[in-house]
Coordinates of C-alpha atoms and ligand atoms in Angstrom, one line a residue:
Chain A
M18 CA -6.8 -40.3 15.8
A19 CA -9.3 -37.5 15.2
S20 CA -10.5 -35.7 18.2
T21 CA -13.5 -33.5 18.3
L22 CA -13.9 -29.8 19.0
N23 CA -16.7 -27.8 20.5
L24 CA -16.8 -24.4 18.8
T25 CA -18.8 -21.3 18.7
L26 CA -19.2 -19.5 15.4
R27 CA -19.8 -15.8 15.0
V28 CA -21.0 -15.7 11.4
W29 CA -22.0 -12.8 9.3
R30 CA -25.6 -13.2 8.1
Q31 CA -26.9 -10.9 5.4
D32 CA -30.2 -11.7 3.6
G33 CA -29.2 -9.9 0.4
P34 CA -27.2 -7.1 -1.1
D35 CA -29.3 -4.4 0.4
D36 CA -29.7 -5.9 3.9
T37 CA -27.5 -4.3 6.6
G38 CA -26.5 -7.7 8.0
R39 CA -25.4 -8.8 11.5
F40 CA -23.3 -11.4 13.3
D41 CA -25.2 -14.5 14.4
T42 CA -23.8 -16.7 17.1
I43 CA -24.1 -20.4 16.3
E44 CA -22.9 -23.2 18.5
A45 CA -20.9 -25.9 16.6
P46 CA -20.3 -28.9 19.0
G47 CA -18.7 -32.2 18.0
I48 CA -16.6 -31.0 15.1
K49 CA -14.0 -33.5 14.0
D50 CA -10.5 -31.9 13.8
D51 CA -9.7 -33.6 10.4
M52 CA -12.5 -31.8 8.7
S53 CA -11.7 -28.9 6.5
F54 CA -13.2 -25.5 7.4
L55 CA -15.8 -25.9 4.6
E56 CA -16.8 -29.4 5.8
M57 CA -17.3 -27.9 9.2
L58 CA -19.7 -25.3 7.6
D59 CA -21.4 -28.2 5.8
V60 CA -22.1 -29.9 9.1
V61 CA -23.3 -26.7 10.7
N62 CA -25.6 -26.1 7.7
E63 CA -27.1 -29.6 7.9
R64 CA -27.9 -29.0 11.5
L65 CA -29.4 -25.6 10.7
I66 CA -31.6 -27.1 8.0
E67 CA -32.7 -29.9 10.3
A68 CA -33.6 -27.2 12.9
G69 CA -35.7 -25.5 10.2
R70 CA -33.3 -22.5 10.0
E71 CA -31.7 -20.9 7.0
P72 CA -28.3 -22.4 6.1
I73 CA -25.2 -20.2 5.8
T74 CA -24.5 -19.2 2.2
F75 CA -20.8 -19.4 1.3
D76 CA -18.7 -19.9 -1.9
H77 CA -16.9 -23.1 -2.7
D78 CA -16.2 -25.4 -5.6
C79 CA -13.0 -27.6 -6.0
R80 CA -12.2 -27.9 -2.3
E81 CA -8.6 -28.6 -3.2
G82 CA -7.1 -25.1 -3.5
I83 CA -7.1 -24.8 -7.3
C84 CA -10.3 -23.0 -8.3
G85 CA -10.2 -19.8 -6.2
T86 CA -13.9 -20.0 -5.4
C87 CA -13.7 -20.3 -1.6
S88 CA -13.1 -17.1 0.4
L89 CA -13.9 -16.1 4.1
M90 CA -12.3 -13.7 6.5
I91 CA -11.6 -16.1 9.4
D92 CA -10.7 -14.4 12.7
G93 CA -9.5 -11.3 10.8
Q94 CA -7.4 -13.1 8.3
A95 CA -8.2 -13.9 4.6
H96 CA -8.4 -17.7 4.2
G97 CA -7.7 -18.0 7.9
P98 CA -4.6 -18.4 10.0
Q99 CA -2.6 -20.8 7.8
R100 CA -0.2 -19.4 5.3
G101 CA -0.2 -20.4 1.6
T102 CA -3.6 -22.2 1.7
A103 CA -7.2 -21.4 0.7
T104 CA -10.0 -21.8 3.2
C105 CA -10.9 -25.2 1.7
Q106 CA -7.4 -26.5 2.6
L107 CA -7.6 -25.2 6.2
H108 CA -8.3 -27.9 8.7
M109 CA -10.1 -27.7 12.0
R110 CA -7.0 -29.0 13.8
R111 CA -5.7 -25.4 13.5
F112 CA -8.3 -24.4 16.0
A113 CA -8.6 -25.1 19.7
D114 CA -11.5 -26.8 21.6
G115 CA -13.8 -24.1 23.0
Q116 CA -12.7 -21.4 20.6
T117 CA -14.9 -18.8 19.2
I118 CA -14.3 -18.3 15.4
T119 CA -15.5 -15.1 13.7
V120 CA -16.3 -15.5 10.0
E121 CA -17.0 -12.5 7.8
P122 CA -17.3 -12.0 4.1
W123 CA -14.5 -10.3 2.1
R124 CA -15.1 -6.6 2.2
A125 CA -14.4 -4.2 -0.7
T126 CA -16.6 -1.8 -2.5
A127 CA -15.9 -3.8 -5.7
F128 CA -17.0 -7.0 -3.9
P129 CA -20.6 -6.4 -3.0
V130 CA -22.1 -9.0 -0.6
I131 CA -24.6 -11.3 -2.4
K132 CA -25.8 -13.2 0.6
D133 CA -24.2 -14.0 4.0
L134 CA -20.5 -14.9 3.2
M135 CA -20.8 -14.8 -0.6
V136 CA -19.5 -11.8 -2.5
D137 CA -19.5 -10.8 -6.2
R138 CA -15.9 -10.8 -7.3
S139 CA -16.6 -10.1 -11.0
A140 CA -14.6 -6.8 -10.9
L141 CA -11.5 -9.1 -11.1
D142 CA -12.9 -10.4 -14.4
R143 CA -13.1 -6.9 -15.7
I144 CA -9.3 -6.5 -15.1
V145 CA -8.6 -9.8 -16.9
E146 CA -10.8 -8.7 -19.8
A147 CA -8.7 -5.6 -20.2
G148 CA -5.6 -7.5 -21.1
G149 CA -5.1 -10.9 -19.4
Y150 CA -4.8 -12.7 -22.7
I151 CA -2.8 -12.8 -26.0
T152 CA -4.5 -11.6 -29.2
A153 CA -2.2 -13.4 -31.6
E154 CA -3.2 -15.6 -34.5
T155 CA -2.6 -19.0 -33.1
G156 CA -2.4 -20.9 -36.4
G157 CA -1.4 -24.5 -36.2
A158 CA -0.1 -26.0 -33.0
P159 CA 3.6 -25.1 -32.9
D160 CA 6.2 -27.7 -32.0
A161 CA 7.0 -27.8 -28.3
N162 CA 10.0 -25.8 -27.3
L163 CA 10.0 -23.8 -30.6
I164 CA 10.3 -20.6 -28.6
P165 CA 13.1 -21.0 -26.1
V166 CA 12.4 -19.5 -22.7
P167 CA 15.1 -19.5 -20.0
K168 CA 14.2 -21.7 -17.1
P169 CA 14.2 -18.9 -14.4
V170 CA 12.0 -16.8 -16.6
A171 CA 9.5 -19.6 -17.1
D172 CA 9.6 -20.3 -13.4
A173 CA 8.8 -16.6 -12.6
A174 CA 6.0 -16.6 -15.1
F175 CA 4.6 -19.8 -13.6
D176 CA 4.8 -18.5 -10.1
A177 CA 2.6 -15.6 -11.2
A178 CA 0.3 -17.8 -13.2
A179 CA -0.4 -19.8 -10.0
C180 CA -2.9 -17.1 -9.1
I181 CA -6.4 -18.6 -8.7
Q182 CA -8.2 -15.2 -8.7
C183 CA -9.7 -15.8 -5.2
G184 CA -9.4 -12.1 -4.3
A185 CA -7.7 -12.7 -0.9
C186 CA -5.2 -10.0 -1.7
V187 CA -8.0 -7.4 -2.0
A188 CA -9.7 -8.8 1.1
A189 CA -6.5 -8.6 3.2
C190 CA -5.3 -5.2 1.9
P191 CA -6.1 -2.4 4.3
N192 CA -6.7 -0.3 1.2
G193 CA -8.9 -2.8 -0.7
A194 CA -6.3 -2.7 -3.5
A195 CA -6.0 -5.4 -6.2
N196 CA -2.4 -4.7 -7.1
L197 CA -1.1 -8.2 -6.3
F198 CA -3.8 -9.8 -8.4
T199 CA -3.3 -7.5 -11.3
A200 CA 0.5 -7.7 -11.1
A201 CA 0.3 -11.5 -11.2
K202 CA -2.0 -11.5 -14.2
V203 CA 0.2 -8.9 -16.0
A204 CA 3.5 -10.7 -15.1
H205 CA 2.5 -14.2 -16.2
L206 CA 2.1 -13.0 -19.7
N207 CA 4.6 -10.1 -19.8
L208 CA 7.5 -12.3 -18.7
L209 CA 7.1 -14.6 -21.7
P210 CA 8.0 -14.0 -25.3
Q211 CA 4.4 -14.7 -26.3
G212 CA 3.2 -11.8 -24.2
E213 CA 5.9 -9.4 -25.1
A214 CA 4.2 -7.9 -28.2
E215 CA 1.3 -6.5 -26.0
R216 CA 3.4 -6.0 -22.9
Y217 CA 2.9 -2.2 -22.6
S218 CA -0.7 -1.9 -23.7
R219 CA -1.6 -4.9 -21.4
V220 CA -0.1 -3.3 -18.3
E221 CA -1.6 0.1 -19.0
N222 CA -5.1 -1.2 -19.8
M223 CA -5.2 -3.7 -16.9
V224 CA -3.9 -1.2 -14.3
D225 CA -6.4 1.5 -15.5
V226 CA -9.3 -0.9 -15.1
M227 CA -8.0 -2.0 -11.8
E228 CA -8.0 1.6 -10.6
D229 CA -11.6 2.0 -11.7
H230 CA -12.7 -0.5 -9.0
F231 CA -10.0 -0.9 -6.3
G232 CA -7.9 1.0 -3.9
S233 CA -4.2 1.8 -4.2
C234 CA -1.1 0.0 -2.8
T235 CA 0.8 1.3 0.2
N236 CA 3.1 -1.6 0.4
H237 CA 1.8 -3.1 3.7
G238 CA 2.5 -6.6 2.3
E239 CA -0.8 -8.1 3.7
C240 CA -1.7 -9.4 0.2
E241 CA 1.4 -11.6 -0.1
A242 CA 0.8 -13.0 3.4
A243 CA -2.8 -13.8 2.6
C244 CA -2.2 -15.3 -0.9
P245 CA -3.0 -19.0 -0.9
K246 CA -0.4 -19.3 -3.7
K247 CA 2.2 -17.2 -1.9
I248 CA 2.6 -14.8 -4.8
S249 CA 5.3 -12.3 -4.1
I250 CA 4.9 -8.5 -4.0
D251 CA 8.0 -8.4 -6.2
Y252 CA 5.4 -8.7 -9.1
I253 CA 3.9 -5.4 -7.9
A254 CA 7.2 -3.6 -8.4
L255 CA 7.5 -5.2 -11.8
M256 CA 4.0 -4.0 -12.8
N257 CA 4.8 -0.5 -11.5
K258 CA 8.0 -0.4 -13.7
D259 CA 6.2 -1.6 -16.8
Y260 CA 3.3 0.8 -16.2
L261 CA 5.7 3.8 -16.1
R262 CA 7.3 2.6 -19.3
A263 CA 3.9 2.0 -20.9
K264 CA 2.7 5.5 -20.2
F265 CA 5.9 6.8 -21.8
K266 CA 6.3 4.4 -24.7
N267 CA 2.6 4.4 -25.7
R268 CA 2.7 8.1 -26.1
R269 CA 5.7 8.1 -28.3
Y270 CA 4.9 5.1 -30.5
L271 CA 1.2 4.4 -30.2
S272 CA -0.7 7.5 -29.6
R273 CA -0.9 8.4 -33.3
N274 CA -3.4 5.6 -33.9
P275 CA -5.8 5.8 -31.1
Chain B
M15 CA -39.7 -21.0 -40.9
A16 CA -37.2 -20.1 -38.3
A17 CA -38.4 -17.7 -35.7
P18 CA -36.4 -14.4 -35.7
T19 CA -33.7 -14.6 -33.1
T20 CA -32.7 -11.7 -31.1
T21 CA -29.5 -11.8 -29.1
P22 CA -30.4 -10.5 -25.6
A23 CA -28.1 -7.7 -24.5
P24 CA -25.8 -9.0 -21.7
A25 CA -27.5 -8.2 -18.5
R26 CA -25.7 -5.5 -16.7
R27 CA -25.1 -7.1 -13.3
P28 CA -25.5 -4.9 -10.2
G29 CA -21.8 -5.3 -10.2
P30 CA -18.9 -3.5 -8.6
T31 CA -19.0 0.3 -8.2
R32 CA -16.6 2.5 -9.9
I33 CA -14.6 4.4 -7.4
A34 CA -12.7 6.6 -9.8
T35 CA -13.4 8.2 -13.2
P36 CA -12.5 5.6 -15.7
A37 CA -9.1 6.4 -17.2
R38 CA -10.0 5.3 -20.7
E39 CA -12.9 7.6 -21.0
R40 CA -10.7 10.7 -20.6
R41 CA -8.7 12.4 -23.2
R42 CA -5.0 11.8 -23.3
S43 CA -3.0 14.5 -21.6
P44 CA 0.8 15.1 -21.4
F45 CA 2.8 12.2 -20.1
L46 CA 3.3 13.5 -16.5
V47 CA -0.3 14.6 -16.1
E48 CA -1.5 11.3 -17.4
L49 CA 0.8 9.5 -15.0
Y50 CA -0.3 11.6 -12.0
R51 CA -3.9 10.8 -12.7
S52 CA -3.4 7.1 -12.0
S53 CA -2.8 5.8 -8.5
V54 CA 0.3 4.0 -9.6
G55 CA 1.6 7.3 -10.9
K56 CA 0.8 9.1 -7.7
K57 CA 2.8 6.6 -5.9
Y58 CA 5.8 7.4 -8.2
V59 CA 5.3 11.0 -7.2
M60 CA 5.1 10.2 -3.5
A61 CA 8.3 8.1 -3.8
I62 CA 10.3 10.7 -5.7
T63 CA 9.2 13.6 -3.5
G64 CA 9.6 11.5 -0.4
A65 CA 13.2 10.7 -1.5
L66 CA 13.9 14.4 -1.9
L67 CA 12.5 15.1 1.6
M68 CA 14.6 12.3 2.9
G69 CA 17.6 13.9 1.4
F70 CA 16.7 17.2 3.1
V71 CA 16.0 15.6 6.5
F72 CA 19.3 13.8 6.4
A73 CA 21.3 16.9 5.4
H74 CA 19.4 18.9 8.0
M75 CA 20.3 16.4 10.7
V76 CA 23.9 16.2 9.7
G77 CA 24.1 20.0 9.6
N78 CA 22.6 20.3 13.1
L79 CA 25.4 18.0 14.4
K80 CA 27.6 21.1 14.0
M81 CA 25.9 22.3 17.2
Y82 CA 28.3 20.0 19.1
L83 CA 31.2 21.9 17.7
G84 CA 30.1 25.1 19.4
A85 CA 28.3 28.4 18.6
A86 CA 30.8 29.7 16.1
E87 CA 30.8 26.6 13.9
Y88 CA 27.0 26.2 14.1
D89 CA 26.3 29.9 13.3
G90 CA 29.0 29.8 10.7
Y91 CA 27.3 26.8 9.0
A92 CA 23.9 28.6 9.0
D93 CA 25.6 31.6 7.4
F94 CA 27.3 29.3 4.9
L95 CA 23.9 28.0 3.8
R96 CA 22.8 31.6 3.0
R97 CA 26.0 32.2 1.1
L98 CA 25.8 29.1 -1.0
L99 CA 27.1 29.6 -4.6
V100 CA 27.7 33.2 -3.6
P101 CA 29.5 35.1 -6.2
I102 CA 27.6 33.2 -8.9
L103 CA 24.2 34.0 -7.3
P104 CA 23.3 36.7 -4.7
R105 CA 23.2 35.8 -1.1
T106 CA 20.2 33.4 0.0
V107 CA 19.2 32.8 -3.7
T108 CA 20.5 29.3 -3.8
L109 CA 18.9 28.6 -0.4
W110 CA 15.6 30.0 -1.7
L111 CA 15.8 27.8 -4.8
M112 CA 16.2 24.8 -2.6
R113 CA 13.3 25.9 -0.4
V114 CA 11.1 26.3 -3.4
G115 CA 12.0 22.8 -4.4
L116 CA 11.2 21.5 -0.9
I117 CA 7.9 23.3 -0.8
A118 CA 6.9 21.8 -4.1
A119 CA 8.0 18.3 -3.0
F120 CA 6.1 18.7 0.2
A121 CA 2.9 19.9 -1.5
L122 CA 2.9 17.1 -4.1
H123 CA 3.7 14.5 -1.4
I124 CA 0.7 15.6 0.7
H125 CA -1.6 16.0 -2.3
A126 CA -0.9 12.5 -3.5
A127 CA -1.3 11.1 0.0
Y128 CA -4.6 12.9 0.5
S129 CA -6.1 11.8 -2.8
L130 CA -4.9 8.2 -2.5
T131 CA -6.3 8.0 1.0
R132 CA -9.7 9.2 -0.3
I133 CA -9.6 6.5 -3.0
N134 CA -8.7 3.9 -0.5
H135 CA -11.5 4.8 1.8
R136 CA -14.0 4.6 -1.0
A137 CA -12.5 1.2 -2.0
R138 CA -13.8 -0.2 1.3
A139 CA -16.8 1.8 2.0
V140 CA -18.1 -0.9 4.4
K141 CA -15.3 -1.7 6.8
Y142 CA -14.7 -5.1 8.4
Q143 CA -17.1 -5.5 11.2
S144 CA -14.8 -7.8 13.2
R145 CA -11.3 -7.2 14.3
R146 CA -8.6 -7.6 11.6
D147 CA -5.5 -9.7 12.5
Y148 CA -2.7 -8.1 10.5
V149 CA 0.2 -10.4 9.5
A150 CA 2.6 -8.3 7.5
A151 CA 1.6 -4.7 8.0
T152 CA 3.8 -2.9 10.5
Y153 CA 3.0 -0.3 13.0
A154 CA 4.8 2.1 10.8
S155 CA 2.9 1.2 7.6
R156 CA -0.4 1.5 9.3
T157 CA 0.2 4.9 10.9
M158 CA 1.7 6.7 7.9
R159 CA -1.3 9.2 7.8
W160 CA -1.0 10.0 11.4
T161 CA 2.8 10.3 11.6
G162 CA 2.6 12.5 8.4
I163 CA 0.1 14.8 10.1
I164 CA 2.2 15.0 13.3
I165 CA 5.3 15.9 11.2
T166 CA 3.4 18.6 9.3
L167 CA 2.0 20.2 12.4
F168 CA 5.4 20.0 14.1
L169 CA 7.0 21.6 11.0
V170 CA 4.8 24.7 11.2
W171 CA 5.7 25.1 14.9
H172 CA 9.3 24.5 14.2
L173 CA 9.5 27.1 11.5
F174 CA 7.9 29.7 13.8
D175 CA 10.2 28.5 16.6
L176 CA 13.6 28.7 14.9
S177 CA 13.2 30.4 11.5
W178 CA 10.5 33.1 11.6
T179 CA 9.6 34.6 14.9
G180 CA 10.7 32.5 17.9
T181 CA 8.1 31.2 20.3
G182 CA 8.4 33.5 23.2
Y183 CA 11.7 32.1 24.7
R184 CA 13.3 35.6 24.9
S185 CA 13.9 37.7 21.9
F186 CA 14.6 35.7 18.7
Y187 CA 17.7 36.7 16.9
R188 CA 17.8 35.9 13.2
G189 CA 21.2 34.4 12.5
A190 CA 22.0 33.7 16.2
V191 CA 21.0 30.1 15.5
Y192 CA 22.9 28.5 18.4
E193 CA 21.4 30.9 21.0
N194 CA 17.9 30.4 19.6
V195 CA 18.2 26.6 19.7
D196 CA 19.5 26.7 23.3
A197 CA 16.9 29.1 24.5
S198 CA 14.0 27.3 22.9
L199 CA 14.9 23.7 23.7
S200 CA 15.8 24.5 27.3
R201 CA 12.1 24.5 27.9
I202 CA 11.2 21.0 28.9
P203 CA 7.8 20.9 27.1
V204 CA 9.3 22.1 23.9
A205 CA 12.1 19.6 24.2
A206 CA 9.5 16.9 24.7
L207 CA 7.6 18.1 21.6
Y208 CA 10.8 17.9 19.5
I209 CA 11.5 14.4 20.8
V210 CA 7.9 13.1 20.1
A211 CA 7.8 14.7 16.7
N212 CA 11.1 13.3 15.7
L213 CA 10.1 9.8 16.8
A214 CA 7.0 10.2 14.6
L215 CA 9.3 11.2 11.8
G216 CA 11.5 8.2 12.4
V217 CA 8.5 5.9 12.2
H218 CA 7.2 7.6 9.0
L219 CA 10.7 7.4 7.4
F220 CA 11.0 3.7 8.3
H221 CA 8.0 2.7 6.1
G222 CA 8.7 5.3 3.5
A223 CA 12.4 4.4 3.0
W224 CA 11.3 0.8 2.3
S225 CA 8.1 1.5 0.4
L226 CA 9.7 3.8 -2.1
F227 CA 11.6 1.0 -3.7
Q228 CA 8.4 -0.9 -4.5
S229 CA 6.6 2.2 -5.7
L230 CA 9.5 3.0 -8.1
G231 CA 9.6 -0.6 -9.3
W232 CA 13.2 -1.0 -7.9
N233 CA 13.0 -4.7 -7.2
N234 CA 15.9 -6.9 -7.8
P235 CA 16.9 -10.2 -6.1
R236 CA 20.4 -8.8 -5.9
F237 CA 19.5 -6.0 -3.5
N238 CA 16.0 -6.8 -2.2
R239 CA 17.1 -8.0 1.2
W240 CA 19.0 -4.7 1.7
R241 CA 15.9 -2.6 1.3
K242 CA 14.6 -3.2 4.8
W243 CA 18.1 -2.7 6.2
F244 CA 18.4 0.6 4.4
A245 CA 15.1 1.7 6.0
Y246 CA 16.3 0.7 9.5
G247 CA 19.6 2.4 9.0
F248 CA 18.3 5.6 7.5
S249 CA 15.4 6.2 9.8
G250 CA 17.5 5.1 12.8
A251 CA 20.4 7.5 11.9
V252 CA 18.1 10.5 11.3
T253 CA 16.0 9.8 14.5
L254 CA 19.1 9.3 16.7
G255 CA 20.7 12.5 15.5
N256 CA 17.5 14.6 15.8
V257 CA 16.5 13.3 19.2
S258 CA 20.0 13.9 20.5
F259 CA 19.6 17.7 20.1
P260 CA 16.9 18.4 22.6
I261 CA 18.5 16.0 25.0
A262 CA 21.9 17.6 24.6
V263 CA 20.4 21.1 25.3
L264 CA 18.5 19.9 28.4
A265 CA 21.7 18.1 29.6
G266 CA 23.7 21.3 29.2
V267 CA 26.0 19.9 26.5
V268 CA 24.7 22.5 24.2
S269 CA 24.6 25.8 26.2
R270 CA 25.8 29.3 25.7
Ligands
HEM319 C1 15.5 18.0 16.7 C2 15.4 18.2 15.5 C3 15.6 19.5 14.8 C4 16.4 20.6 15.1 C5 17.2 20.8 16.3 C6 16.1 21.5 14.0 C7 16.7 22.8 13.9 C8 16.5 23.7 12.9 C9 17.0 25.0 12.9 C10 17.9 25.7 13.9 C11 16.5 25.6 11.8 C12 16.8 27.1 11.3 C13 18.0 27.1 10.5 C14 18.4 28.5 10.1 O1 17.7 29.5 10.4 O2 19.5 28.6 9.5 C15 15.7 24.7 11.1 C16 15.0 24.9 9.9 C17 14.1 24.0 9.3 N1 13.8 22.7 9.8 FE1 14.5 21.8 11.4 N2 15.3 20.9 13.1 C18 14.9 19.7 13.5 C19 14.0 18.8 12.9 C20 13.4 19.0 11.7 C21 12.4 18.1 11.1 C22 12.1 16.8 11.6 C23 12.0 18.7 10.0 C24 11.1 18.2 8.9 C25 10.5 17.2 8.7 C26 12.6 20.0 9.9 C27 12.4 20.9 8.9 C28 13.0 22.1 8.8 C29 12.7 23.0 7.8 C30 11.8 22.8 6.5 C31 13.5 24.2 8.0 C32 13.6 25.4 7.2 C33 14.8 25.2 6.3 C34 15.1 26.4 5.6 O3 15.0 27.5 6.2 O4 15.5 26.3 4.4 N3 13.4 20.2 11.0 N4 15.6 23.5 11.8
FES320 S1 -12.9 -24.3 -3.2 FE1 -11.5 -24.2 -4.9 S2 -9.9 -23.1 -4.0 FE2 -11.0 -23.4 -2.3

């Protein structure tokens, strides 16, 4: 049976990219504990609208942990206190009656605040544009299983491909680094035969664009802990290894045709 | 007649700020320079130089254990270091070659750390305004910059203290290593300084000894679970050995 919680929210309000912003304290009584965190914000927003106040702007879409649109730093943790889930999958039963919950947007120079809790994460798209695809002639649809891939390899590629590009890794990283994101995007193609042809140019281009926008990895491991898909920092080591090889190989084999 | 169509230029969004000079817009340089320009490459340099410094710190600690065998053994060992490879190379040359390597490693390690720290600060120009709740980051990983600074300051003191001039504990005798150590570390504040600095070194080494595997891309399910144990073992051994010296001097175990 659902019980109800009386909560106090400390929410970051910022009118636009150039506003300095501040925390607003908003009372949220009578929140059902089977609501998701986003449903709780919906209820709070309806009350704000009824009271003639500006609702809280926040990002959301699928609300089932697959689109990567929701975000939020909840009590100092990206996607809140629950491991392996996005904010939309976090339920209010994780919180206690009478608790004060602090909600802040994700902070990185590459993620400027648009309004309140909504940030612009398009820098992640720049990284994908630099190599997160395969430029092969696709031709007709090939038969299934025409290219054999060992099961453990397919699994490793799939674990990396689970990335929903939410940016929690950047938000959680004390350095604002996007190494886990980039490593996942590199690995899910580099591990497969289809991605092999562009393996080294991909890792070099994607890492170089990543470094235009984001900080650098110091192996804290916060990204892995925050990732709603539990993507492992093992992929970062893999990316580092491929990057070194790429710098070396590309010079010897590819630098003659720039 | 169809109106002439113009494709509007894609609007340049007030998007993310560049925090470093774009790599692709620069000319290609030699492999190592090119690598060092990138953050990932700087971490390779930090890991390799860090591993060299770890080798030194370990050998230094093991060498200092000779102190427990008495003055003759300890001073003899110091002399042996100066005579390394002696008829092949003149006295102290090998030692100096190793020192040059150490100085280079130290300088690169610090330069990479400094420039990466600047990049990282720029990558989050506006900090979180509420308290962070860290889940995976350790005390060691979050204090690397501070422990690094403490070690460097201590190193300068330490070189004056036992290699160059002495620090006013009576006259410093070059080569009378055992006497110098005993005289300097018999002073309680100095012994305390050695203990604090070496604890900081241990904390620094703990994160470094784990982190270097990731930076070098040495990740394999076969040995991954040993990486943390290696870090515990290595930093623990070095710290225990080093902290024992000032305690041994104060306790009179090491005494002329
Ligand atoms: C309690 C701990 C330590 C003791 C008792 C100790 C003792 C000594 C002594 C006696 C020397 C002079 C050796 C000689 O003149 O032959 C020396 C040199 C040196 N120590 Fe230490 N040390 C300690 C910790 C450290 C630490 C933590 C570091 C660095 C992170 C360090 C770095 C050095 C360096 C760079 C030299 C110069 C090496 C050379 O001359 O080639 N020491 N140490
Ligand atoms: S709203 Fe789609 S992942 Fe949370």
